[in-house]
PDB file of C-alpha atoms in Angstrom:
ATOM      1  CA  MET A  14       6.225 -22.014 -66.848  1.00  0.00           C
ATOM      2  CA  ARG A  15       9.350 -20.361 -65.640  1.00  0.00           C
ATOM      3  CA  ARG A  16       7.104 -17.243 -64.670  1.00  0.00           C
ATOM      4  CA  HIS A  17       5.122 -19.271 -62.599  1.00  0.00           C
ATOM      5  CA  LEU A  18       8.098 -20.490 -60.734  1.00  0.00           C
ATOM      6  CA  LEU A  19       9.589 -17.230 -60.261  1.00  0.00           C
ATOM      7  CA  LEU A  20       6.145 -15.979 -58.665  1.00  0.00           C
ATOM      8  CA  LEU A  21       6.325 -18.872 -56.356  1.00  0.00           C
ATOM      9  CA  ALA A  22       9.669 -18.377 -55.462  1.00  0.00           C
ATOM     10  CA  LEU A  23       8.409 -14.902 -54.293  1.00  0.00           C
ATOM     11  CA  VAL A  24       5.321 -15.774 -52.727  1.00  0.00           C
ATOM     12  CA  VAL A  25       6.558 -18.617 -50.687  1.00  0.00           C
ATOM     13  CA  PRO A  26       9.448 -17.106 -48.831  1.00  0.00           C
ATOM     14  CA  ALA A  27       6.708 -14.458 -47.605  1.00  0.00           C
ATOM     15  CA  MET A  28       4.282 -17.217 -46.421  1.00  0.00           C
ATOM     16  CA  ILE A  29       6.744 -18.812 -44.118  1.00  0.00           C
ATOM     17  CA  LEU A  30       8.393 -15.794 -42.652  1.00  0.00           C
ATOM     18  CA  PRO A  31       7.944 -15.854 -38.619  1.00  0.00           C
ATOM     19  CA  ALA A  32       5.629 -13.403 -37.355  1.00  0.00           C
ATOM     20  CA  ALA A  33       6.835 -10.278 -35.916  1.00  0.00           C
ATOM     21  CA  ALA A  34       7.194 -10.357 -32.218  1.00  0.00           C
ATOM     22  CA  THR A  35       4.437  -8.176 -30.201  1.00  0.00           C
ATOM     23  CA  THR A  36       5.970  -5.712 -27.704  1.00  0.00           C
ATOM     24  CA  PHE A  37       4.173  -5.540 -24.361  1.00  0.00           C
ATOM     25  CA  VAL A  38       5.043  -2.265 -22.358  1.00  0.00           C
ATOM     26  CA  ALA A  39       4.310  -1.750 -18.728  1.00  0.00           C
ATOM     27  CA  ASP A  40       4.921   0.794 -15.991  1.00  0.00           C
ATOM     28  CA  THR A  41       5.187   0.448 -12.393  1.00  0.00           C
ATOM     29  CA  ASN A  42       1.696  -0.559 -10.863  1.00  0.00           C
ATOM     30  CA  PRO A  43       2.075  -3.535  -8.515  1.00  0.00           C
ATOM     31  CA  PRO A  44       0.564  -6.056  -8.019  1.00  0.00           C
ATOM     32  CA  PHE A  45      -0.118  -5.576 -11.793  1.00  0.00           C
ATOM     33  CA  ASN A  46       3.218  -4.428 -13.222  1.00  0.00           C
ATOM     34  CA  TYR A  47       6.591  -3.913 -11.269  1.00  0.00           C
ATOM     35  CA  ILE A  48      10.398  -4.397 -11.665  1.00  0.00           C
ATOM     36  CA  GLU A  49      11.881  -7.296  -9.749  1.00  0.00           C
ATOM     37  CA  ASN A  50      15.614  -8.273 -10.050  1.00  0.00           C
ATOM     38  CA  GLY A  51      15.818  -6.051 -13.026  1.00  0.00           C
ATOM     39  CA  LYS A  52      12.941  -7.573 -14.854  1.00  0.00           C
ATOM     40  CA  LEU A  53       9.482  -6.797 -15.776  1.00  0.00           C
ATOM     41  CA  ALA A  54       7.102  -9.035 -13.457  1.00  0.00           C
ATOM     42  CA  GLY A  55       3.697  -9.004 -12.179  1.00  0.00           C
ATOM     43  CA  LEU A  56       0.380 -10.237 -12.492  1.00  0.00           C
ATOM     44  CA  ALA A  57      -0.367  -8.403 -15.959  1.00  0.00           C
ATOM     45  CA  PRO A  58       3.141  -9.781 -17.417  1.00  0.00           C
ATOM     46  CA  GLU A  59       2.737 -13.243 -16.400  1.00  0.00           C
ATOM     47  CA  ILE A  60      -0.718 -13.550 -17.842  1.00  0.00           C
ATOM     48  CA  THR A  61       0.027 -11.927 -20.781  1.00  0.00           C
ATOM     49  CA  ALA A  62       3.189 -14.036 -21.562  1.00  0.00           C
ATOM     50  CA  GLU A  63       0.956 -17.345 -20.915  1.00  0.00           C
ATOM     51  CA  MET A  64      -1.493 -16.047 -23.350  1.00  0.00           C
ATOM     52  CA  ALA A  65       1.290 -15.153 -26.052  1.00  0.00           C
ATOM     53  CA  ARG A  66       2.652 -18.687 -25.172  1.00  0.00           C
ATOM     54  CA  ARG A  67      -0.907 -20.821 -25.750  1.00  0.00           C
ATOM     55  CA  ALA A  68      -1.389 -18.435 -29.083  1.00  0.00           C
ATOM     56  CA  GLN A  69       2.233 -19.277 -30.174  1.00  0.00           C
ATOM     57  CA  LEU A  70       2.841 -15.557 -30.657  1.00  0.00           C
ATOM     58  CA  PRO A  71       6.590 -14.428 -30.147  1.00  0.00           C
ATOM     59  CA  ALA A  72       6.480 -11.590 -27.404  1.00  0.00           C
ATOM     60  CA  THR A  73       9.009  -9.033 -25.559  1.00  0.00           C
ATOM     61  CA  PHE A  74       8.477  -7.291 -22.639  1.00  0.00           C
ATOM     62  CA  GLU A  75       9.743  -3.794 -21.794  1.00  0.00           C
ATOM     63  CA  HIS A  76       9.232  -1.196 -19.015  1.00  0.00           C
ATOM     64  CA  ALA A  77       8.608   2.417 -19.369  1.00  0.00           C
ATOM     65  CA  ASP A  78       6.719   5.240 -17.631  1.00  0.00           C
ATOM     66  CA  TRP A  79       3.159   5.474 -18.068  1.00  0.00           C
ATOM     67  CA  ASP A  80       3.161   8.250 -20.374  1.00  0.00           C
ATOM     68  CA  ALA A  81       5.703   6.876 -22.844  1.00  0.00           C
ATOM     69  CA  GLY A  82       4.084   3.568 -22.886  1.00  0.00           C
ATOM     70  CA  TYR A  83       0.659   5.119 -23.200  1.00  0.00           C
ATOM     71  CA  GLN A  84       2.025   7.056 -26.593  1.00  0.00           C
ATOM     72  CA  ARG A  85       3.920   4.118 -27.786  1.00  0.00           C
ATOM     73  CA  ALA A  86       0.955   1.909 -27.699  1.00  0.00           C
ATOM     74  CA  GLN A  87      -0.832   4.351 -29.891  1.00  0.00           C
ATOM     75  CA  LYS A  88       1.702   4.987 -32.647  1.00  0.00           C
ATOM     76  CA  ASP A  89       3.998   1.593 -32.961  1.00  0.00           C
ATOM     77  CA  ARG A  90       3.124  -1.466 -34.537  1.00  0.00           C
ATOM     78  CA  ASP A  91       2.794  -4.659 -32.832  1.00  0.00           C
ATOM     79  CA  THR A  92       2.773  -2.873 -29.506  1.00  0.00           C
ATOM     80  CA  CYS A  93       0.325  -3.324 -26.362  1.00  0.00           C
ATOM     81  CA  LEU A  94       0.142  -1.510 -23.264  1.00  0.00           C
ATOM     82  CA  LEU A  95      -0.234  -3.314 -19.901  1.00  0.00           C
ATOM     83  CA  SER A  96      -2.648  -2.865 -18.102  1.00  0.00           C
ATOM     84  CA  LEU A  97      -5.316  -0.291 -18.309  1.00  0.00           C
ATOM     85  CA  ALA A  98      -9.058   0.767 -17.658  1.00  0.00           C
ATOM     86  CA  ARG A  99     -11.089   0.738 -20.973  1.00  0.00           C
ATOM     87  CA  VAL A 100     -13.127   3.823 -20.801  1.00  0.00           C
ATOM     88  CA  GLU A 101     -15.158   5.794 -23.626  1.00  0.00           C
ATOM     89  CA  SER A 102     -12.297   8.232 -24.543  1.00  0.00           C
ATOM     90  CA  ARG A 103      -9.756   5.519 -25.290  1.00  0.00           C
ATOM     91  CA  ASP A 104     -12.186   2.882 -26.885  1.00  0.00           C
ATOM     92  CA  LYS A 105     -11.221   3.457 -30.463  1.00  0.00           C
ATOM     93  CA  LEU A 106      -7.598   4.367 -29.998  1.00  0.00           C
ATOM     94  CA  PHE A 107      -6.468   0.651 -28.991  1.00  0.00           C
ATOM     95  CA  HIS A 108      -7.586  -3.051 -29.881  1.00  0.00           C
ATOM     96  CA  TRP A 109      -8.466  -4.613 -26.651  1.00  0.00           C
ATOM     97  CA  VAL A 110      -7.576  -8.124 -25.038  1.00  0.00           C
ATOM     98  CA  GLY A 111      -9.377  -8.670 -21.808  1.00  0.00           C
ATOM     99  CA  PRO A 112     -10.333  -8.166 -19.209  1.00  0.00           C
ATOM    100  CA  ILE A 113      -7.456  -9.530 -17.415  1.00  0.00           C
ATOM    101  CA  GLY A 114      -7.991  -8.296 -14.004  1.00  0.00           C
ATOM    102  CA  VAL A 115      -9.724  -5.919 -11.675  1.00  0.00           C
ATOM    103  CA  ASN A 116      -8.211  -2.998 -10.075  1.00  0.00           C
ATOM    104  CA  ARG A 117      -9.770  -1.177  -7.083  1.00  0.00           C
ATOM    105  CA  TRP A 118      -9.232   2.687  -7.326  1.00  0.00           C
ATOM    106  CA  GLY A 119      -8.815   4.323  -3.810  1.00  0.00           C
ATOM    107  CA  VAL A 120      -8.179   7.844  -2.476  1.00  0.00           C
ATOM    108  CA  PHE A 121      -5.937   8.142   0.450  1.00  0.00           C
ATOM    109  CA  GLY A 122      -4.351  10.884   3.003  1.00  0.00           C
ATOM    110  CA  LYS A 123      -2.061  10.977   5.988  1.00  0.00           C
ATOM    111  CA  THR A 124      -3.425   9.561   9.042  1.00  0.00           C
ATOM    112  CA  ASP A 125      -4.380  12.772  10.329  1.00  0.00           C
ATOM    113  CA  PHE A 126      -6.417  14.041   7.417  1.00  0.00           C
ATOM    114  CA  ALA A 127      -9.759  15.428   8.845  1.00  0.00           C
ATOM    115  CA  GLY A 128     -11.848  15.950   6.063  1.00  0.00           C
ATOM    116  CA  LYS A 129     -15.159  13.957   5.576  1.00  0.00           C
ATOM    117  CA  VAL A 130     -15.429  12.342   1.969  1.00  0.00           C
ATOM    118  CA  ALA A 131     -18.933  10.548   1.492  1.00  0.00           C
ATOM    119  CA  LYS A 132     -18.989  11.013  -2.141  1.00  0.00           C
ATOM    120  CA  VAL A 133     -16.743  11.819  -5.065  1.00  0.00           C
ATOM    121  CA  GLU A 134     -17.674  15.351  -5.291  1.00  0.00           C
ATOM    122  CA  ASP A 135     -16.534  15.922  -1.718  1.00  0.00           C
ATOM    123  CA  LEU A 136     -12.932  15.831  -3.031  1.00  0.00           C
ATOM    124  CA  ARG A 137     -13.324  18.952  -4.835  1.00  0.00           C
ATOM    125  CA  PRO A 138     -11.576  21.037  -2.218  1.00  0.00           C
ATOM    126  CA  TYR A 139      -8.489  19.218  -1.901  1.00  0.00           C
ATOM    127  CA  ARG A 140      -5.585  18.961  -4.254  1.00  0.00           C
ATOM    128  CA  ILE A 141      -5.031  15.171  -5.400  1.00  0.00           C
ATOM    129  CA  GLY A 142      -2.187  13.423  -6.653  1.00  0.00           C
ATOM    130  CA  GLY A 143      -2.279  10.871  -9.655  1.00  0.00           C
ATOM    131  CA  VAL A 144      -0.686   9.697 -12.636  1.00  0.00           C
ATOM    132  CA  THR A 145      -0.721  11.878 -15.967  1.00  0.00           C
ATOM    133  CA  ARG A 146      -3.296  10.086 -18.746  1.00  0.00           C
ATOM    134  CA  ASP A 147      -4.320   7.779 -16.129  1.00  0.00           C
ATOM    135  CA  ALA A 148      -8.211   6.822 -16.357  1.00  0.00           C
ATOM    136  CA  LYS A 149      -8.589   7.528 -12.293  1.00  0.00           C
ATOM    137  CA  LEU A 150      -8.083  11.356 -13.129  1.00  0.00           C
ATOM    138  CA  GLU A 151     -10.455  10.968 -16.337  1.00  0.00           C
ATOM    139  CA  TYR A 152     -13.053   9.533 -13.461  1.00  0.00           C
ATOM    140  CA  LEU A 153     -12.446  12.646 -11.311  1.00  0.00           C
ATOM    141  CA  ALA A 154     -12.965  15.026 -13.986  1.00  0.00           C
ATOM    142  CA  GLN A 155     -16.440  13.579 -14.582  1.00  0.00           C
ATOM    143  CA  TYR A 156     -17.457  14.814 -11.233  1.00  0.00           C
ATOM    144  CA  ALA A 157     -15.829  18.298 -11.282  1.00  0.00           C
ATOM    145  CA  VAL A 158     -13.035  17.105  -9.257  1.00  0.00           C
ATOM    146  CA  THR A 159     -10.115  19.199 -11.145  1.00  0.00           C
ATOM    147  CA  ASN A 160      -7.623  20.444  -8.350  1.00  0.00           C
ATOM    148  CA  ILE A 161      -5.464  17.772  -9.813  1.00  0.00           C
ATOM    149  CA  SER A 162      -1.525  17.538  -9.545  1.00  0.00           C
ATOM    150  CA  SER A 163      -0.264  14.420 -11.763  1.00  0.00           C
ATOM    151  CA  VAL A 164       3.308  12.915 -12.232  1.00  0.00           C
ATOM    152  CA  SER A 165       4.592  10.444 -14.767  1.00  0.00           C
ATOM    153  CA  ASP A 166       5.275   7.708 -12.005  1.00  0.00           C
ATOM    154  CA  ASP A 167       3.008   6.791  -8.949  1.00  0.00           C
ATOM    155  CA  ARG A 168       5.967   6.139  -6.865  1.00  0.00           C
ATOM    156  CA  LYS A 169       6.699   9.762  -6.451  1.00  0.00           C
ATOM    157  CA  ASN A 170       3.094  10.701  -5.242  1.00  0.00           C
ATOM    158  CA  PRO A 171       3.257   9.046  -1.701  1.00  0.00           C
ATOM    159  CA  ALA A 172       6.279  11.487  -0.735  1.00  0.00           C
ATOM    160  CA  ARG A 173       4.318  14.553  -1.952  1.00  0.00           C
ATOM    161  CA  LEU A 174       1.858  13.924   0.982  1.00  0.00           C
ATOM    162  CA  ASN A 175       4.602  14.748   3.471  1.00  0.00           C
ATOM    163  CA  ARG A 176       5.618  18.085   1.809  1.00  0.00           C
ATOM    164  CA  PRO A 177       5.019  21.307   3.638  1.00  0.00           C
ATOM    165  CA  LYS A 178       1.487  23.126   3.114  1.00  0.00           C
ATOM    166  CA  ASP A 179       3.456  26.168   0.951  1.00  0.00           C
ATOM    167  CA  ASP A 180       5.113  23.588  -1.226  1.00  0.00           C
ATOM    168  CA  PRO A 181       3.674  23.608  -4.766  1.00  0.00           C
ATOM    169  CA  ASP A 182       4.287  20.124  -5.050  1.00  0.00           C
ATOM    170  CA  ARG A 183       2.270  18.800  -1.996  1.00  0.00           C
ATOM    171  CA  ILE A 184      -0.811  17.046  -2.442  1.00  0.00           C
ATOM    172  CA  ASP A 185      -3.441  16.772   0.128  1.00  0.00           C
ATOM    173  CA  LEU A 186      -4.839  13.158  -0.992  1.00  0.00           C
ATOM    174  CA  TRP A 187      -3.592  10.597  -3.647  1.00  0.00           C
ATOM    175  CA  ILE A 188      -5.747   8.392  -5.825  1.00  0.00           C
ATOM    176  CA  THR A 189      -4.117   5.297  -6.709  1.00  0.00           C
ATOM    177  CA  GLY A 190      -4.625   1.315  -6.808  1.00  0.00           C
ATOM    178  CA  ALA A 191      -6.045   0.366  -3.430  1.00  0.00           C
ATOM    179  CA  PHE A 192      -4.337  -3.206  -3.107  1.00  0.00           C
ATOM    180  CA  THR A 193      -1.069  -1.744  -2.958  1.00  0.00           C
ATOM    181  CA  ALA A 194      -1.292   1.684  -1.881  1.00  0.00           C
ATOM    182  CA  ARG A 195       0.190   1.449   1.681  1.00  0.00           C
ATOM    183  CA  LYS A 196       3.012  -0.891   0.339  1.00  0.00           C
ATOM    184  CA  MET A 197       4.022   1.424  -2.228  1.00  0.00           C
ATOM    185  CA  SER A 198       3.833   4.524   0.498  1.00  0.00           C
ATOM    186  CA  ARG A 199       6.141   2.606   2.837  1.00  0.00           C
ATOM    187  CA  GLU A 200       8.774   1.721  -0.134  1.00  0.00           C
ATOM    188  CA  ASN A 201       8.831   5.306  -1.419  1.00  0.00           C
ATOM    189  CA  GLY A 202       9.218   7.995   1.422  1.00  0.00           C
ATOM    190  CA  GLY A 203       5.521   8.259   2.072  1.00  0.00           C
ATOM    191  CA  PRO A 204       3.459   8.450   5.457  1.00  0.00           C
ATOM    192  CA  LYS A 205       1.082   5.877   7.003  1.00  0.00           C
ATOM    193  CA  LEU A 206      -1.989   6.101   4.996  1.00  0.00           C
ATOM    194  CA  LYS A 207      -5.524   6.474   5.888  1.00  0.00           C
ATOM    195  CA  ALA A 208      -8.071   5.385   3.230  1.00  0.00           C
ATOM    196  CA  VAL A 209     -10.338   8.366   2.563  1.00  0.00           C
ATOM    197  CA  TYR A 210     -12.768   6.940  -0.117  1.00  0.00           C
ATOM    198  CA  THR A 211     -12.929   4.141  -2.159  1.00  0.00           C
ATOM    199  CA  ALA A 212     -14.104   5.045  -6.013  1.00  0.00           C
ATOM    200  CA  LYS A 213     -14.756   1.890  -7.855  1.00  0.00           C
ATOM    201  CA  ASP A 214     -13.568  -1.442  -9.071  1.00  0.00           C
ATOM    202  CA  VAL A 215     -12.282  -1.312 -12.687  1.00  0.00           C
ATOM    203  CA  PRO A 216     -11.623  -4.114 -15.109  1.00  0.00           C
ATOM    204  CA  LEU A 217      -8.129  -3.937 -16.662  1.00  0.00           C
ATOM    205  CA  TYR A 218      -7.281  -4.766 -20.323  1.00  0.00           C
ATOM    206  CA  VAL A 219      -4.225  -5.292 -22.429  1.00  0.00           C
ATOM    207  CA  ALA A 220      -4.415  -2.001 -25.089  1.00  0.00           C
ATOM    208  CA  CYS A 221      -2.728  -2.974 -28.434  1.00  0.00           C
ATOM    209  CA  SER A 222      -1.779  -0.318 -30.857  1.00  0.00           C
ATOM    210  CA  THR A 223      -4.182  -0.455 -34.152  1.00  0.00           C
ATOM    211  CA  GLY A 224      -1.410  -1.168 -36.049  1.00  0.00           C
ATOM    212  CA  THR A 225      -1.272  -4.606 -34.169  1.00  0.00           C
ATOM    213  CA  PRO A 226      -3.038  -7.047 -36.445  1.00  0.00           C
ATOM    214  CA  ARG A 227      -6.419  -8.156 -35.479  1.00  0.00           C
ATOM    215  CA  THR A 228      -5.512 -12.059 -35.873  1.00  0.00           C
ATOM    216  CA  THR A 229      -3.031 -11.218 -33.116  1.00  0.00           C
ATOM    217  CA  VAL A 230      -5.828  -9.745 -30.757  1.00  0.00           C
ATOM    218  CA  LYS A 231      -8.136 -12.485 -31.665  1.00  0.00           C
ATOM    219  CA  ALA A 232      -5.536 -15.207 -30.702  1.00  0.00           C
ATOM    220  CA  LEU A 233      -4.895 -13.522 -27.536  1.00  0.00           C
ATOM    221  CA  ASN A 234      -8.509 -12.993 -26.545  1.00  0.00           C
ATOM    222  CA  GLU A 235      -8.955 -16.508 -27.432  1.00  0.00           C
ATOM    223  CA  ALA A 236      -5.785 -18.045 -25.416  1.00  0.00           C
ATOM    224  CA  LEU A 237      -7.240 -15.629 -22.381  1.00  0.00           C
ATOM    225  CA  THR A 238     -10.778 -17.385 -22.766  1.00  0.00           C
ATOM    226  CA  ASP A 239      -8.872 -20.955 -22.535  1.00  0.00           C
ATOM    227  CA  MET A 240      -7.081 -19.777 -19.314  1.00  0.00           C
ATOM    228  CA  LYS A 241     -10.305 -18.651 -17.697  1.00  0.00           C
ATOM    229  CA  ARG A 242     -11.961 -21.900 -18.377  1.00  0.00           C
ATOM    230  CA  ASP A 243      -8.829 -24.209 -16.958  1.00  0.00           C
ATOM    231  CA  GLY A 244      -8.294 -22.031 -13.896  1.00  0.00           C
ATOM    232  CA  THR A 245      -5.032 -20.600 -14.891  1.00  0.00           C
ATOM    233  CA  LEU A 246      -6.053 -17.046 -14.917  1.00  0.00           C
ATOM    234  CA  LYS A 247      -7.529 -17.337 -11.241  1.00  0.00           C
ATOM    235  CA  ARG A 248      -4.427 -19.170 -10.045  1.00  0.00           C
ATOM    236  CA  ILE A 249      -1.967 -16.486 -11.387  1.00  0.00           C
ATOM    237  CA  THR A 250      -4.234 -13.529  -9.918  1.00  0.00           C
ATOM    238  CA  ASP A 251      -4.542 -15.066  -6.423  1.00  0.00           C
ATOM    239  CA  ARG A 252      -0.896 -15.698  -6.051  1.00  0.00           C
ATOM    240  CA  HIS A 253       0.148 -12.325  -6.948  1.00  0.00           C
ATOM    241  CA  LEU A 254      -2.793 -10.574  -4.893  1.00  0.00           C
ATOM    242  CA  GLN A 255      -1.505 -12.588  -1.813  1.00  0.00           C
ATOM    243  CA  GLN A 256       1.915 -11.739  -2.441  1.00  0.00           C
ATOM    244  CA  PHE A 257       0.852  -8.078  -2.037  1.00  0.00           C
ATOM    245  CA  ALA A 258      -1.744  -8.427   0.586  1.00  0.00           C
ATOM    246  CA  GLU A 259      -1.136  -5.787   3.354  1.00  0.00           C
TER     247      GLU A 259
END
C-alpha cells in the first residue's frame, strides 16, 4: 500500500505542473511584426497572443533579427517564429500554425530606375537587396536571379539604394513586403520608391520548433480556426493593414 502511495505522490505533481510557456520570436517586418514603445507589436503578435489566450497556453514574445530568430525556432524547445512563408525547403524543419495572413512580395527601385521588368527573369542583370534566409531570395533563386546582397535586417536595405554606383554595398533593387515598403524607406533613410515588379501573394505562418509539443501546435491551430469563424482574424488584419496603408 505504501509503495502505491509513493508512486502516486511522484506522479500527481508531474500531472499538475503548469505547461511550459511557448516563446514567440519575431523580427521587424511591419505590419506583421514591429517594435512600438519598446514592445513587440503588429498583426502577427496580436493574432498569436489571441490564439494562445483561447488555447489557454502561456506565451512570451521576444524581438530578434531574422537570422537569429530563424535559428532559435529550429533548435529551441517551445519556440515559434513569426511569421514566414511555408516553402518546400522549410516544410520539415518546423511544425506549422496557420496561415495567419498574406504578404505581397514586391521589387522596388528608385523613382529614376529605367529598367523594364515584365517577368521575374528580367531581374537577373540587377543587384537586389533582401534579407538573409528569407523565402523571397529562394523565390528569386528558382528563376536564376542570383545577384543578391542580403542583410540581417530589412530596414538596412532602403538606404543602400542611395549609395554610389561604385559602393560595394549598393543595390539596384530591393525585394520586400509591398504593403509597407514606402513607409519603411521613408523611416530608414531611403529614397522615394518605384514599384518595379509584383512578385506574388504569399500565405504567412507561425513556424514552431520540432521540440514544441504537437498538442501545442494543434491547440493553436484550433484557436485560429475559431478566430476565422467569429471574424476576429479579419478584424485584427483589417485594422493593421489600414494603419500601415500608404
